[in-house]
Amino acid sequence: MTNKEGFCRAIKTIFPNTAHAFCQAHYLKNIAEPVADVDESLKVSLRKNVRSEIGDLIRSEHHGEAQGRVLTVTGILPSPIDDPESNTPPKKIREEQEDIVNALIRRSRYLLTLKGRPPFRLAGIEMFERLTGLILELDEFICHIPDSRLLELQQGICIALKNASNEYADIKNAAGWLQDISDLLEVDEKNPRTSKNVRMELFVYLASIKKQGEGNPILTDFAPKICKTTSNYASGLFHSYDNLDIPRTNNERESEFREFKRRFLKITGQKGATLRLIQRSGAWELIPTPNSISEIVSAISQTDFGEFCKERQRVRSHRERFRLHTRSADQANNQLKKLRERWLEIPADELSE
């Protein structure tokens, strides 16, 4: 007997007339397991294929910047500057080209590290789509200046994506099923439904995905597993539609545990955060803030201004490496837009490969 079965029997014995609801969020996560497993396989194979095609290219830039990636600054923390690039001397054309190419290579390398968060954030699908978006972005860069490394990057990713396209299409289809089931379970306040209505709609939809999966070995495997898990949850999946006091998920209660854990980690120290902060922001040793203007002047006067500016620029350059290390599509698109604008400002006729 599993823990779930024993728990349900105990509830039924002690509270025989009480409707015991199952968390719909856990239900969605469980029906996503077979899809998530195949998606994980897609992610691994896609990452392997990309590294097989352009591994030397994406690793070369990384090794080139290995030295000095952790910075230590001792002294007064400088005040924030609104425009970090305003006091930076203009770069030479070749240096600007190198910076932009390296940033695009770093973006491709970062996309190979994505992790899945089922039921809806599937890393294999996301990696495929983000890499597809990247090669489309590279078209404009290459049209302006046909840099050999960007051409190699684009061609290598294209080959890897082509090899995974069929598997991606099947998993994307199954991911659509998960989203449809989630939408079907949503409460419509304008058109309320009874538990009987929702149950019927759900099982009708499950019958339809069985037909959709016929003839496809991957989808044929997904549909029965989703149906079986749904049958196991059916006894407690629909009570909330008849009784609005019964929550559809355990999210509110689990958020209390997450908040407790967050506060606990805030007090005791977050595991893994120290290394991540050091790698991305550098290690800083700060002296106490002076209490008066005279003390501030005295402290700053002991710091060589040239060395201070040089160290500040090192910190900016270090942080710049992580600009495209973001899963947010909006943030990534914004950074790519800035890179594209900088790239188009490079005079192509003055630059030779």
mmCIF file with all atom_site columns, N, CA and C in Angstrom, residues 109-153:
data_model
loop_
_atom_site.group_PDB
_atom_site.id
_atom_site.type_symbol
_atom_site.label_atom_id
_atom_site.label_alt_id
_atom_site.label_comp_id
_atom_site.label_asym_id
_atom_site.label_entity_id
_atom_site.label_seq_id
_atom_site.pdbx_PDB_ins_code
_atom_site.Cartn_x
_atom_site.Cartn_y
_atom_site.Cartn_z
_atom_site.occupancy
_atom_site.B_iso_or_equiv
_atom_site.pdbx_formal_charge
_atom_site.auth_seq_id
_atom_site.auth_comp_id
_atom_site.auth_asym_id
_atom_site.auth_atom_id
_atom_site.pdbx_PDB_model_num
ATOM 1   N N  . ARG A 1 109 ? 25.731 28.723 -25.094 1.00 0.00 ? 109 ARG A N  1
ATOM 2   C CA . ARG A 1 109 ? 26.223 27.809 -24.066 1.00 0.00 ? 109 ARG A CA 1
ATOM 3   C C  . ARG A 1 109 ? 25.274 27.773 -22.868 1.00 0.00 ? 109 ARG A C  1
ATOM 4   N N  . TYR A 1 110 ? 24.735 28.929 -22.513 1.00 0.00 ? 110 TYR A N  1
ATOM 5   C CA . TYR A 1 110 ? 23.791 28.978 -21.389 1.00 0.00 ? 110 TYR A CA 1
ATOM 6   C C  . TYR A 1 110 ? 22.533 28.170 -21.687 1.00 0.00 ? 110 TYR A C  1
ATOM 7   N N  . LEU A 1 111 ? 22.038 28.235 -22.924 1.00 0.00 ? 111 LEU A N  1
ATOM 8   C CA . LEU A 1 111 ? 20.808 27.527 -23.274 1.00 0.00 ? 111 LEU A CA 1
ATOM 9   C C  . LEU A 1 111 ? 20.952 26.014 -23.128 1.00 0.00 ? 111 LEU A C  1
ATOM 10  N N  . LEU A 1 112 ? 22.175 25.523 -23.148 1.00 0.00 ? 112 LEU A N  1
ATOM 11  C CA . LEU A 1 112 ? 22.395 24.086 -22.984 1.00 0.00 ? 112 LEU A CA 1
ATOM 12  C C  . LEU A 1 112 ? 22.312 23.657 -21.524 1.00 0.00 ? 112 LEU A C  1
ATOM 13  N N  . THR A 1 113 ? 22.150 24.608 -20.612 1.00 0.00 ? 113 THR A N  1
ATOM 14  C CA . THR A 1 113 ? 22.115 24.285 -19.178 1.00 0.00 ? 113 THR A CA 1
ATOM 15  C C  . THR A 1 113 ? 20.710 24.375 -18.587 1.00 0.00 ? 113 THR A C  1
ATOM 16  N N  . LEU A 1 114 ? 19.695 24.596 -19.416 1.00 0.00 ? 114 LEU A N  1
ATOM 17  C CA . LEU A 1 114 ? 18.334 24.759 -18.901 1.00 0.00 ? 114 LEU A CA 1
ATOM 18  C C  . LEU A 1 114 ? 17.863 23.501 -18.179 1.00 0.00 ? 114 LEU A C  1
ATOM 19  N N  . LYS A 1 115 ? 17.079 23.705 -17.139 1.00 0.00 ? 115 LYS A N  1
ATOM 20  C CA . LYS A 1 115 ? 16.511 22.594 -16.382 1.00 0.00 ? 115 LYS A CA 1
ATOM 21  C C  . LYS A 1 115 ? 14.990 22.660 -16.435 1.00 0.00 ? 115 LYS A C  1
ATOM 22  N N  . GLY A 1 116 ? 14.362 21.494 -16.444 1.00 0.00 ? 116 GLY A N  1
ATOM 23  C CA . GLY A 1 116 ? 12.913 21.428 -16.560 1.00 0.00 ? 116 GLY A CA 1
ATOM 24  C C  . GLY A 1 116 ? 12.201 21.624 -15.235 1.00 0.00 ? 116 GLY A C  1
ATOM 25  N N  . ARG A 1 117 ? 10.987 22.165 -15.323 1.00 0.00 ? 117 ARG A N  1
ATOM 26  C CA . ARG A 1 117 ? 10.117 22.319 -14.159 1.00 0.00 ? 117 ARG A CA 1
ATOM 27  C C  . ARG A 1 117 ? 8.707  21.898 -14.570 1.00 0.00 ? 117 ARG A C  1
ATOM 28  N N  . PRO A 1 118 ? 8.465  20.591 -14.616 1.00 0.00 ? 118 PRO A N  1
ATOM 29  C CA . PRO A 1 118 ? 7.142  20.108 -15.033 1.00 0.00 ? 118 PRO A CA 1
ATOM 30  C C  . PRO A 1 118 ? 6.052  20.648 -14.103 1.00 0.00 ? 118 PRO A C  1
ATOM 31  N N  . PRO A 1 119 ? 4.817  20.765 -14.580 1.00 0.00 ? 119 PRO A N  1
ATOM 32  C CA . PRO A 1 119 ? 4.331  20.163 -15.826 1.00 0.00 ? 119 PRO A CA 1
ATOM 33  C C  . PRO A 1 119 ? 4.452  21.035 -17.072 1.00 0.00 ? 119 PRO A C  1
ATOM 34  N N  . PHE A 1 120 ? 4.677  22.336 -16.922 1.00 0.00 ? 120 PHE A N  1
ATOM 35  C CA . PHE A 1 120 ? 4.581  23.203 -18.094 1.00 0.00 ? 120 PHE A CA 1
ATOM 36  C C  . PHE A 1 120 ? 5.922  23.723 -18.601 1.00 0.00 ? 120 PHE A C  1
ATOM 37  N N  . ARG A 1 121 ? 6.907  23.801 -17.746 1.00 0.00 ? 121 ARG A N  1
ATOM 38  C CA . ARG A 1 121 ? 8.216  24.261 -18.196 1.00 0.00 ? 121 ARG A CA 1
ATOM 39  C C  . ARG A 1 121 ? 9.088  23.038 -18.455 1.00 0.00 ? 121 ARG A C  1
ATOM 40  N N  . LEU A 1 122 ? 9.136  22.641 -19.714 1.00 0.00 ? 122 LEU A N  1
ATOM 41  C CA . LEU A 1 122 ? 9.883  21.455 -20.122 1.00 0.00 ? 122 LEU A CA 1
ATOM 42  C C  . LEU A 1 122 ? 11.166 21.906 -20.819 1.00 0.00 ? 122 LEU A C  1
ATOM 43  N N  . ALA A 1 123 ? 12.296 21.491 -20.270 1.00 0.00 ? 123 ALA A N  1
ATOM 44  C CA . ALA A 1 123 ? 13.587 22.028 -20.707 1.00 0.00 ? 123 ALA A CA 1
ATOM 45  C C  . ALA A 1 123 ? 13.915 21.669 -22.151 1.00 0.00 ? 123 ALA A C  1
ATOM 46  N N  . GLY A 1 124 ? 13.567 20.452 -22.578 1.00 0.00 ? 124 GLY A N  1
ATOM 47  C CA . GLY A 1 124 ? 13.875 20.048 -23.946 1.00 0.00 ? 124 GLY A CA 1
ATOM 48  C C  . GLY A 1 124 ? 13.162 20.919 -24.966 1.00 0.00 ? 124 GLY A C  1
ATOM 49  N N  . ILE A 1 125 ? 11.872 21.135 -24.740 1.00 0.00 ? 125 ILE A N  1
ATOM 50  C CA . ILE A 1 125 ? 11.089 21.997 -25.633 1.00 0.00 ? 125 ILE A CA 1
ATOM 51  C C  . ILE A 1 125 ? 11.635 23.421 -25.609 1.00 0.00 ? 125 ILE A C  1
ATOM 52  N N  . GLU A 1 126 ? 11.889 23.922 -24.410 1.00 0.00 ? 126 GLU A N  1
ATOM 53  C CA . GLU A 1 126 ? 12.373 25.298 -24.284 1.00 0.00 ? 126 GLU A CA 1
ATOM 54  C C  . GLU A 1 126 ? 13.744 25.460 -24.928 1.00 0.00 ? 126 GLU A C  1
ATOM 55  N N  . MET A 1 127 ? 14.624 24.474 -24.737 1.00 0.00 ? 127 MET A N  1
ATOM 56  C CA . MET A 1 127 ? 15.951 24.549 -25.343 1.00 0.00 ? 127 MET A CA 1
ATOM 57  C C  . MET A 1 127 ? 15.846 24.571 -26.865 1.00 0.00 ? 127 MET A C  1
ATOM 58  N N  . PHE A 1 128 ? 14.990 23.712 -27.410 1.00 0.00 ? 128 PHE A N  1
ATOM 59  C CA . PHE A 1 128 ? 14.809 23.655 -28.865 1.00 0.00 ? 128 PHE A CA 1
ATOM 60  C C  . PHE A 1 128 ? 14.303 24.998 -29.384 1.00 0.00 ? 128 PHE A C  1
ATOM 61  N N  . GLU A 1 129 ? 13.313 25.570 -28.719 1.00 0.00 ? 129 GLU A N  1
ATOM 62  C CA . GLU A 1 129 ? 12.709 26.818 -29.193 1.00 0.00 ? 129 GLU A CA 1
ATOM 63  C C  . GLU A 1 129 ? 13.651 28.008 -29.022 1.00 0.00 ? 129 GLU A C  1
ATOM 64  N N  . ARG A 1 130 ? 14.385 28.049 -27.905 1.00 0.00 ? 130 ARG A N  1
ATOM 65  C CA . ARG A 1 130 ? 15.314 29.163 -27.698 1.00 0.00 ? 130 ARG A CA 1
ATOM 66  C C  . ARG A 1 130 ? 16.485 29.097 -28.682 1.00 0.00 ? 130 ARG A C  1
ATOM 67  N N  . LEU A 1 131 ? 16.975 27.892 -28.957 1.00 0.00 ? 131 LEU A N  1
ATOM 68  C CA . LEU A 1 131 ? 18.054 27.755 -29.939 1.00 0.00 ? 131 LEU A CA 1
ATOM 69  C C  . LEU A 1 131 ? 17.558 28.114 -31.339 1.00 0.00 ? 131 LEU A C  1
ATOM 70  N N  . THR A 1 132 ? 16.309 27.754 -31.632 1.00 0.00 ? 132 THR A N  1
ATOM 71  C CA . THR A 1 132 ? 15.724 28.141 -32.919 1.00 0.00 ? 132 THR A CA 1
ATOM 72  C C  . THR A 1 132 ? 15.645 29.658 -33.033 1.00 0.00 ? 132 THR A C  1
ATOM 73  N N  . GLY A 1 133 ? 15.220 30.298 -31.947 1.00 0.00 ? 133 GLY A N  1
ATOM 74  C CA . GLY A 1 133 ? 15.175 31.758 -31.949 1.00 0.00 ? 133 GLY A CA 1
ATOM 75  C C  . GLY A 1 133 ? 16.550 32.379 -32.109 1.00 0.00 ? 133 GLY A C  1
ATOM 76  N N  . LEU A 1 134 ? 17.562 31.736 -31.520 1.00 0.00 ? 134 LEU A N  1
ATOM 77  C CA . LEU A 1 134 ? 18.919 32.276 -31.612 1.00 0.00 ? 134 LEU A CA 1
ATOM 78  C C  . LEU A 1 134 ? 19.449 32.221 -33.042 1.00 0.00 ? 134 LEU A C  1
ATOM 79  N N  . ILE A 1 135 ? 19.210 31.110 -33.742 1.00 0.00 ? 135 ILE A N  1
ATOM 80  C CA . ILE A 1 135 ? 19.730 31.027 -35.113 1.00 0.00 ? 135 ILE A CA 1
ATOM 81  C C  . ILE A 1 135 ? 18.999 32.005 -36.034 1.00 0.00 ? 135 ILE A C  1
ATOM 82  N N  . LEU A 1 136 ? 17.744 32.309 -35.722 1.00 0.00 ? 136 LEU A N  1
ATOM 83  C CA . LEU A 1 136 ? 17.036 33.327 -36.503 1.00 0.00 ? 136 LEU A CA 1
ATOM 84  C C  . LEU A 1 136 ? 17.620 34.712 -36.231 1.00 0.00 ? 136 LEU A C  1
ATOM 85  N N  . GLU A 1 137 ? 17.986 34.962 -34.978 1.00 0.00 ? 137 GLU A N  1
ATOM 86  C CA . GLU A 1 137 ? 18.628 36.234 -34.635 1.00 0.00 ? 137 GLU A CA 1
ATOM 87  C C  . GLU A 1 137 ? 19.973 36.369 -35.348 1.00 0.00 ? 137 GLU A C  1
ATOM 88  N N  . LEU A 1 138 ? 20.685 35.254 -35.461 1.00 0.00 ? 138 LEU A N  1
ATOM 89  C CA . LEU A 1 138 ? 22.014 35.296 -36.068 1.00 0.00 ? 138 LEU A CA 1
ATOM 90  C C  . LEU A 1 138 ? 21.965 35.690 -37.540 1.00 0.00 ? 138 LEU A C  1
ATOM 91  N N  . ASP A 1 139 ? 20.830 35.484 -38.194 1.00 0.00 ? 139 ASP A N  1
ATOM 92  C CA . ASP A 1 139 ? 20.714 35.849 -39.610 1.00 0.00 ? 139 ASP A CA 1
ATOM 93  C C  . ASP A 1 139 ? 21.066 37.314 -39.835 1.00 0.00 ? 139 ASP A C  1
ATOM 94  N N  . GLU A 1 140 ? 20.510 38.182 -38.981 1.00 0.00 ? 140 GLU A N  1
ATOM 95  C CA . GLU A 1 140 ? 20.739 39.618 -39.162 1.00 0.00 ? 140 GLU A CA 1
ATOM 96  C C  . GLU A 1 140 ? 22.191 39.985 -38.871 1.00 0.00 ? 140 GLU A C  1
ATOM 97  N N  . PHE A 1 141 ? 22.779 39.330 -37.879 1.00 0.00 ? 141 PHE A N  1
ATOM 98  C CA . PHE A 1 141 ? 24.189 39.591 -37.580 1.00 0.00 ? 141 PHE A CA 1
ATOM 99  C C  . PHE A 1 141 ? 25.063 39.189 -38.768 1.00 0.00 ? 141 PHE A C  1
ATOM 100 N N  . ILE A 1 142 ? 24.791 38.000 -39.310 1.00 0.00 ? 142 ILE A N  1
ATOM 101 C CA . ILE A 1 142 ? 25.622 37.470 -40.392 1.00 0.00 ? 142 ILE A CA 1
ATOM 102 C C  . ILE A 1 142 ? 25.425 38.262 -41.681 1.00 0.00 ? 142 ILE A C  1
ATOM 103 N N  . CYS A 1 143 ? 24.209 38.728 -41.919 1.00 0.00 ? 143 CYS A N  1
ATOM 104 C CA . CYS A 1 143 ? 23.960 39.522 -43.128 1.00 0.00 ? 143 CYS A CA 1
ATOM 105 C C  . CYS A 1 143 ? 24.772 40.812 -43.120 1.00 0.00 ? 143 CYS A C  1
ATOM 106 N N  . HIS A 1 144 ? 24.957 41.382 -41.935 1.00 0.00 ? 144 HIS A N  1
ATOM 107 C CA . HIS A 1 144 ? 25.724 42.629 -41.847 1.00 0.00 ? 144 HIS A CA 1
ATOM 108 C C  . HIS A 1 144 ? 27.225 42.357 -41.921 1.00 0.00 ? 144 HIS A C  1
ATOM 109 N N  . ILE A 1 145 ? 27.692 41.421 -41.104 1.00 0.00 ? 145 ILE A N  1
ATOM 110 C CA . ILE A 1 145 ? 29.109 41.025 -41.123 1.00 0.00 ? 145 ILE A CA 1
ATOM 111 C C  . ILE A 1 145 ? 29.164 39.505 -41.031 1.00 0.00 ? 145 ILE A C  1
ATOM 112 N N  . PRO A 1 146 ? 29.562 38.811 -42.079 1.00 0.00 ? 146 PRO A N  1
ATOM 113 C CA . PRO A 1 146 ? 29.581 37.336 -42.066 1.00 0.00 ? 146 PRO A CA 1
ATOM 114 C C  . PRO A 1 146 ? 30.752 36.782 -41.253 1.00 0.00 ? 146 PRO A C  1
ATOM 115 N N  . ASP A 1 147 ? 30.688 36.955 -39.957 1.00 0.00 ? 147 ASP A N  1
ATOM 116 C CA . ASP A 1 147 ? 31.748 36.452 -39.078 1.00 0.00 ? 147 ASP A CA 1
ATOM 117 C C  . ASP A 1 147 ? 31.780 34.926 -39.145 1.00 0.00 ? 147 ASP A C  1
ATOM 118 N N  . SER A 1 148 ? 32.958 34.357 -39.301 1.00 0.00 ? 148 SER A N  1
ATOM 119 C CA . SER A 1 148 ? 33.089 32.905 -39.480 1.00 0.00 ? 148 SER A CA 1
ATOM 120 C C  . SER A 1 148 ? 32.604 32.131 -38.262 1.00 0.00 ? 148 SER A C  1
ATOM 121 N N  . ARG A 1 149 ? 32.807 32.688 -37.056 1.00 0.00 ? 149 ARG A N  1
ATOM 122 C CA . ARG A 1 149 ? 32.377 31.985 -35.844 1.00 0.00 ? 149 ARG A CA 1
ATOM 123 C C  . ARG A 1 149 ? 30.857 31.971 -35.727 1.00 0.00 ? 149 ARG A C  1
ATOM 124 N N  . LEU A 1 150 ? 30.219 33.066 -36.118 1.00 0.00 ? 150 LEU A N  1
ATOM 125 C CA . LEU A 1 150 ? 28.759 33.092 -36.086 1.00 0.00 ? 150 LEU A CA 1
ATOM 126 C C  . LEU A 1 150 ? 28.176 32.139 -37.123 1.00 0.00 ? 150 LEU A C  1
ATOM 127 N N  . LEU A 1 151 ? 28.825 32.055 -38.271 1.00 0.00 ? 151 LEU A N  1
ATOM 128 C CA . LEU A 1 151 ? 28.378 31.098 -39.287 1.00 0.00 ? 151 LEU A CA 1
ATOM 129 C C  . LEU A 1 151 ? 28.502 29.668 -38.776 1.00 0.00 ? 151 LEU A C  1
ATOM 130 N N  . GLU A 1 152 ? 29.624 29.367 -38.144 1.00 0.00 ? 152 GLU A N  1
ATOM 131 C CA . GLU A 1 152 ? 29.829 28.028 -37.589 1.00 0.00 ? 152 GLU A CA 1
ATOM 132 C C  . GLU A 1 152 ? 28.817 27.745 -36.480 1.00 0.00 ? 152 GLU A C  1
ATOM 133 N N  . LEU A 1 153 ? 28.562 28.751 -35.645 1.00 0.00 ? 153 LEU A N  1
ATOM 134 C CA . LEU A 1 153 ? 27.591 28.599 -34.561 1.00 0.00 ? 153 LEU A CA 1
ATOM 135 C C  . LEU A 1 153 ? 26.203 28.317 -35.113 1.00 0.00 ? 153 LEU A C  1
#
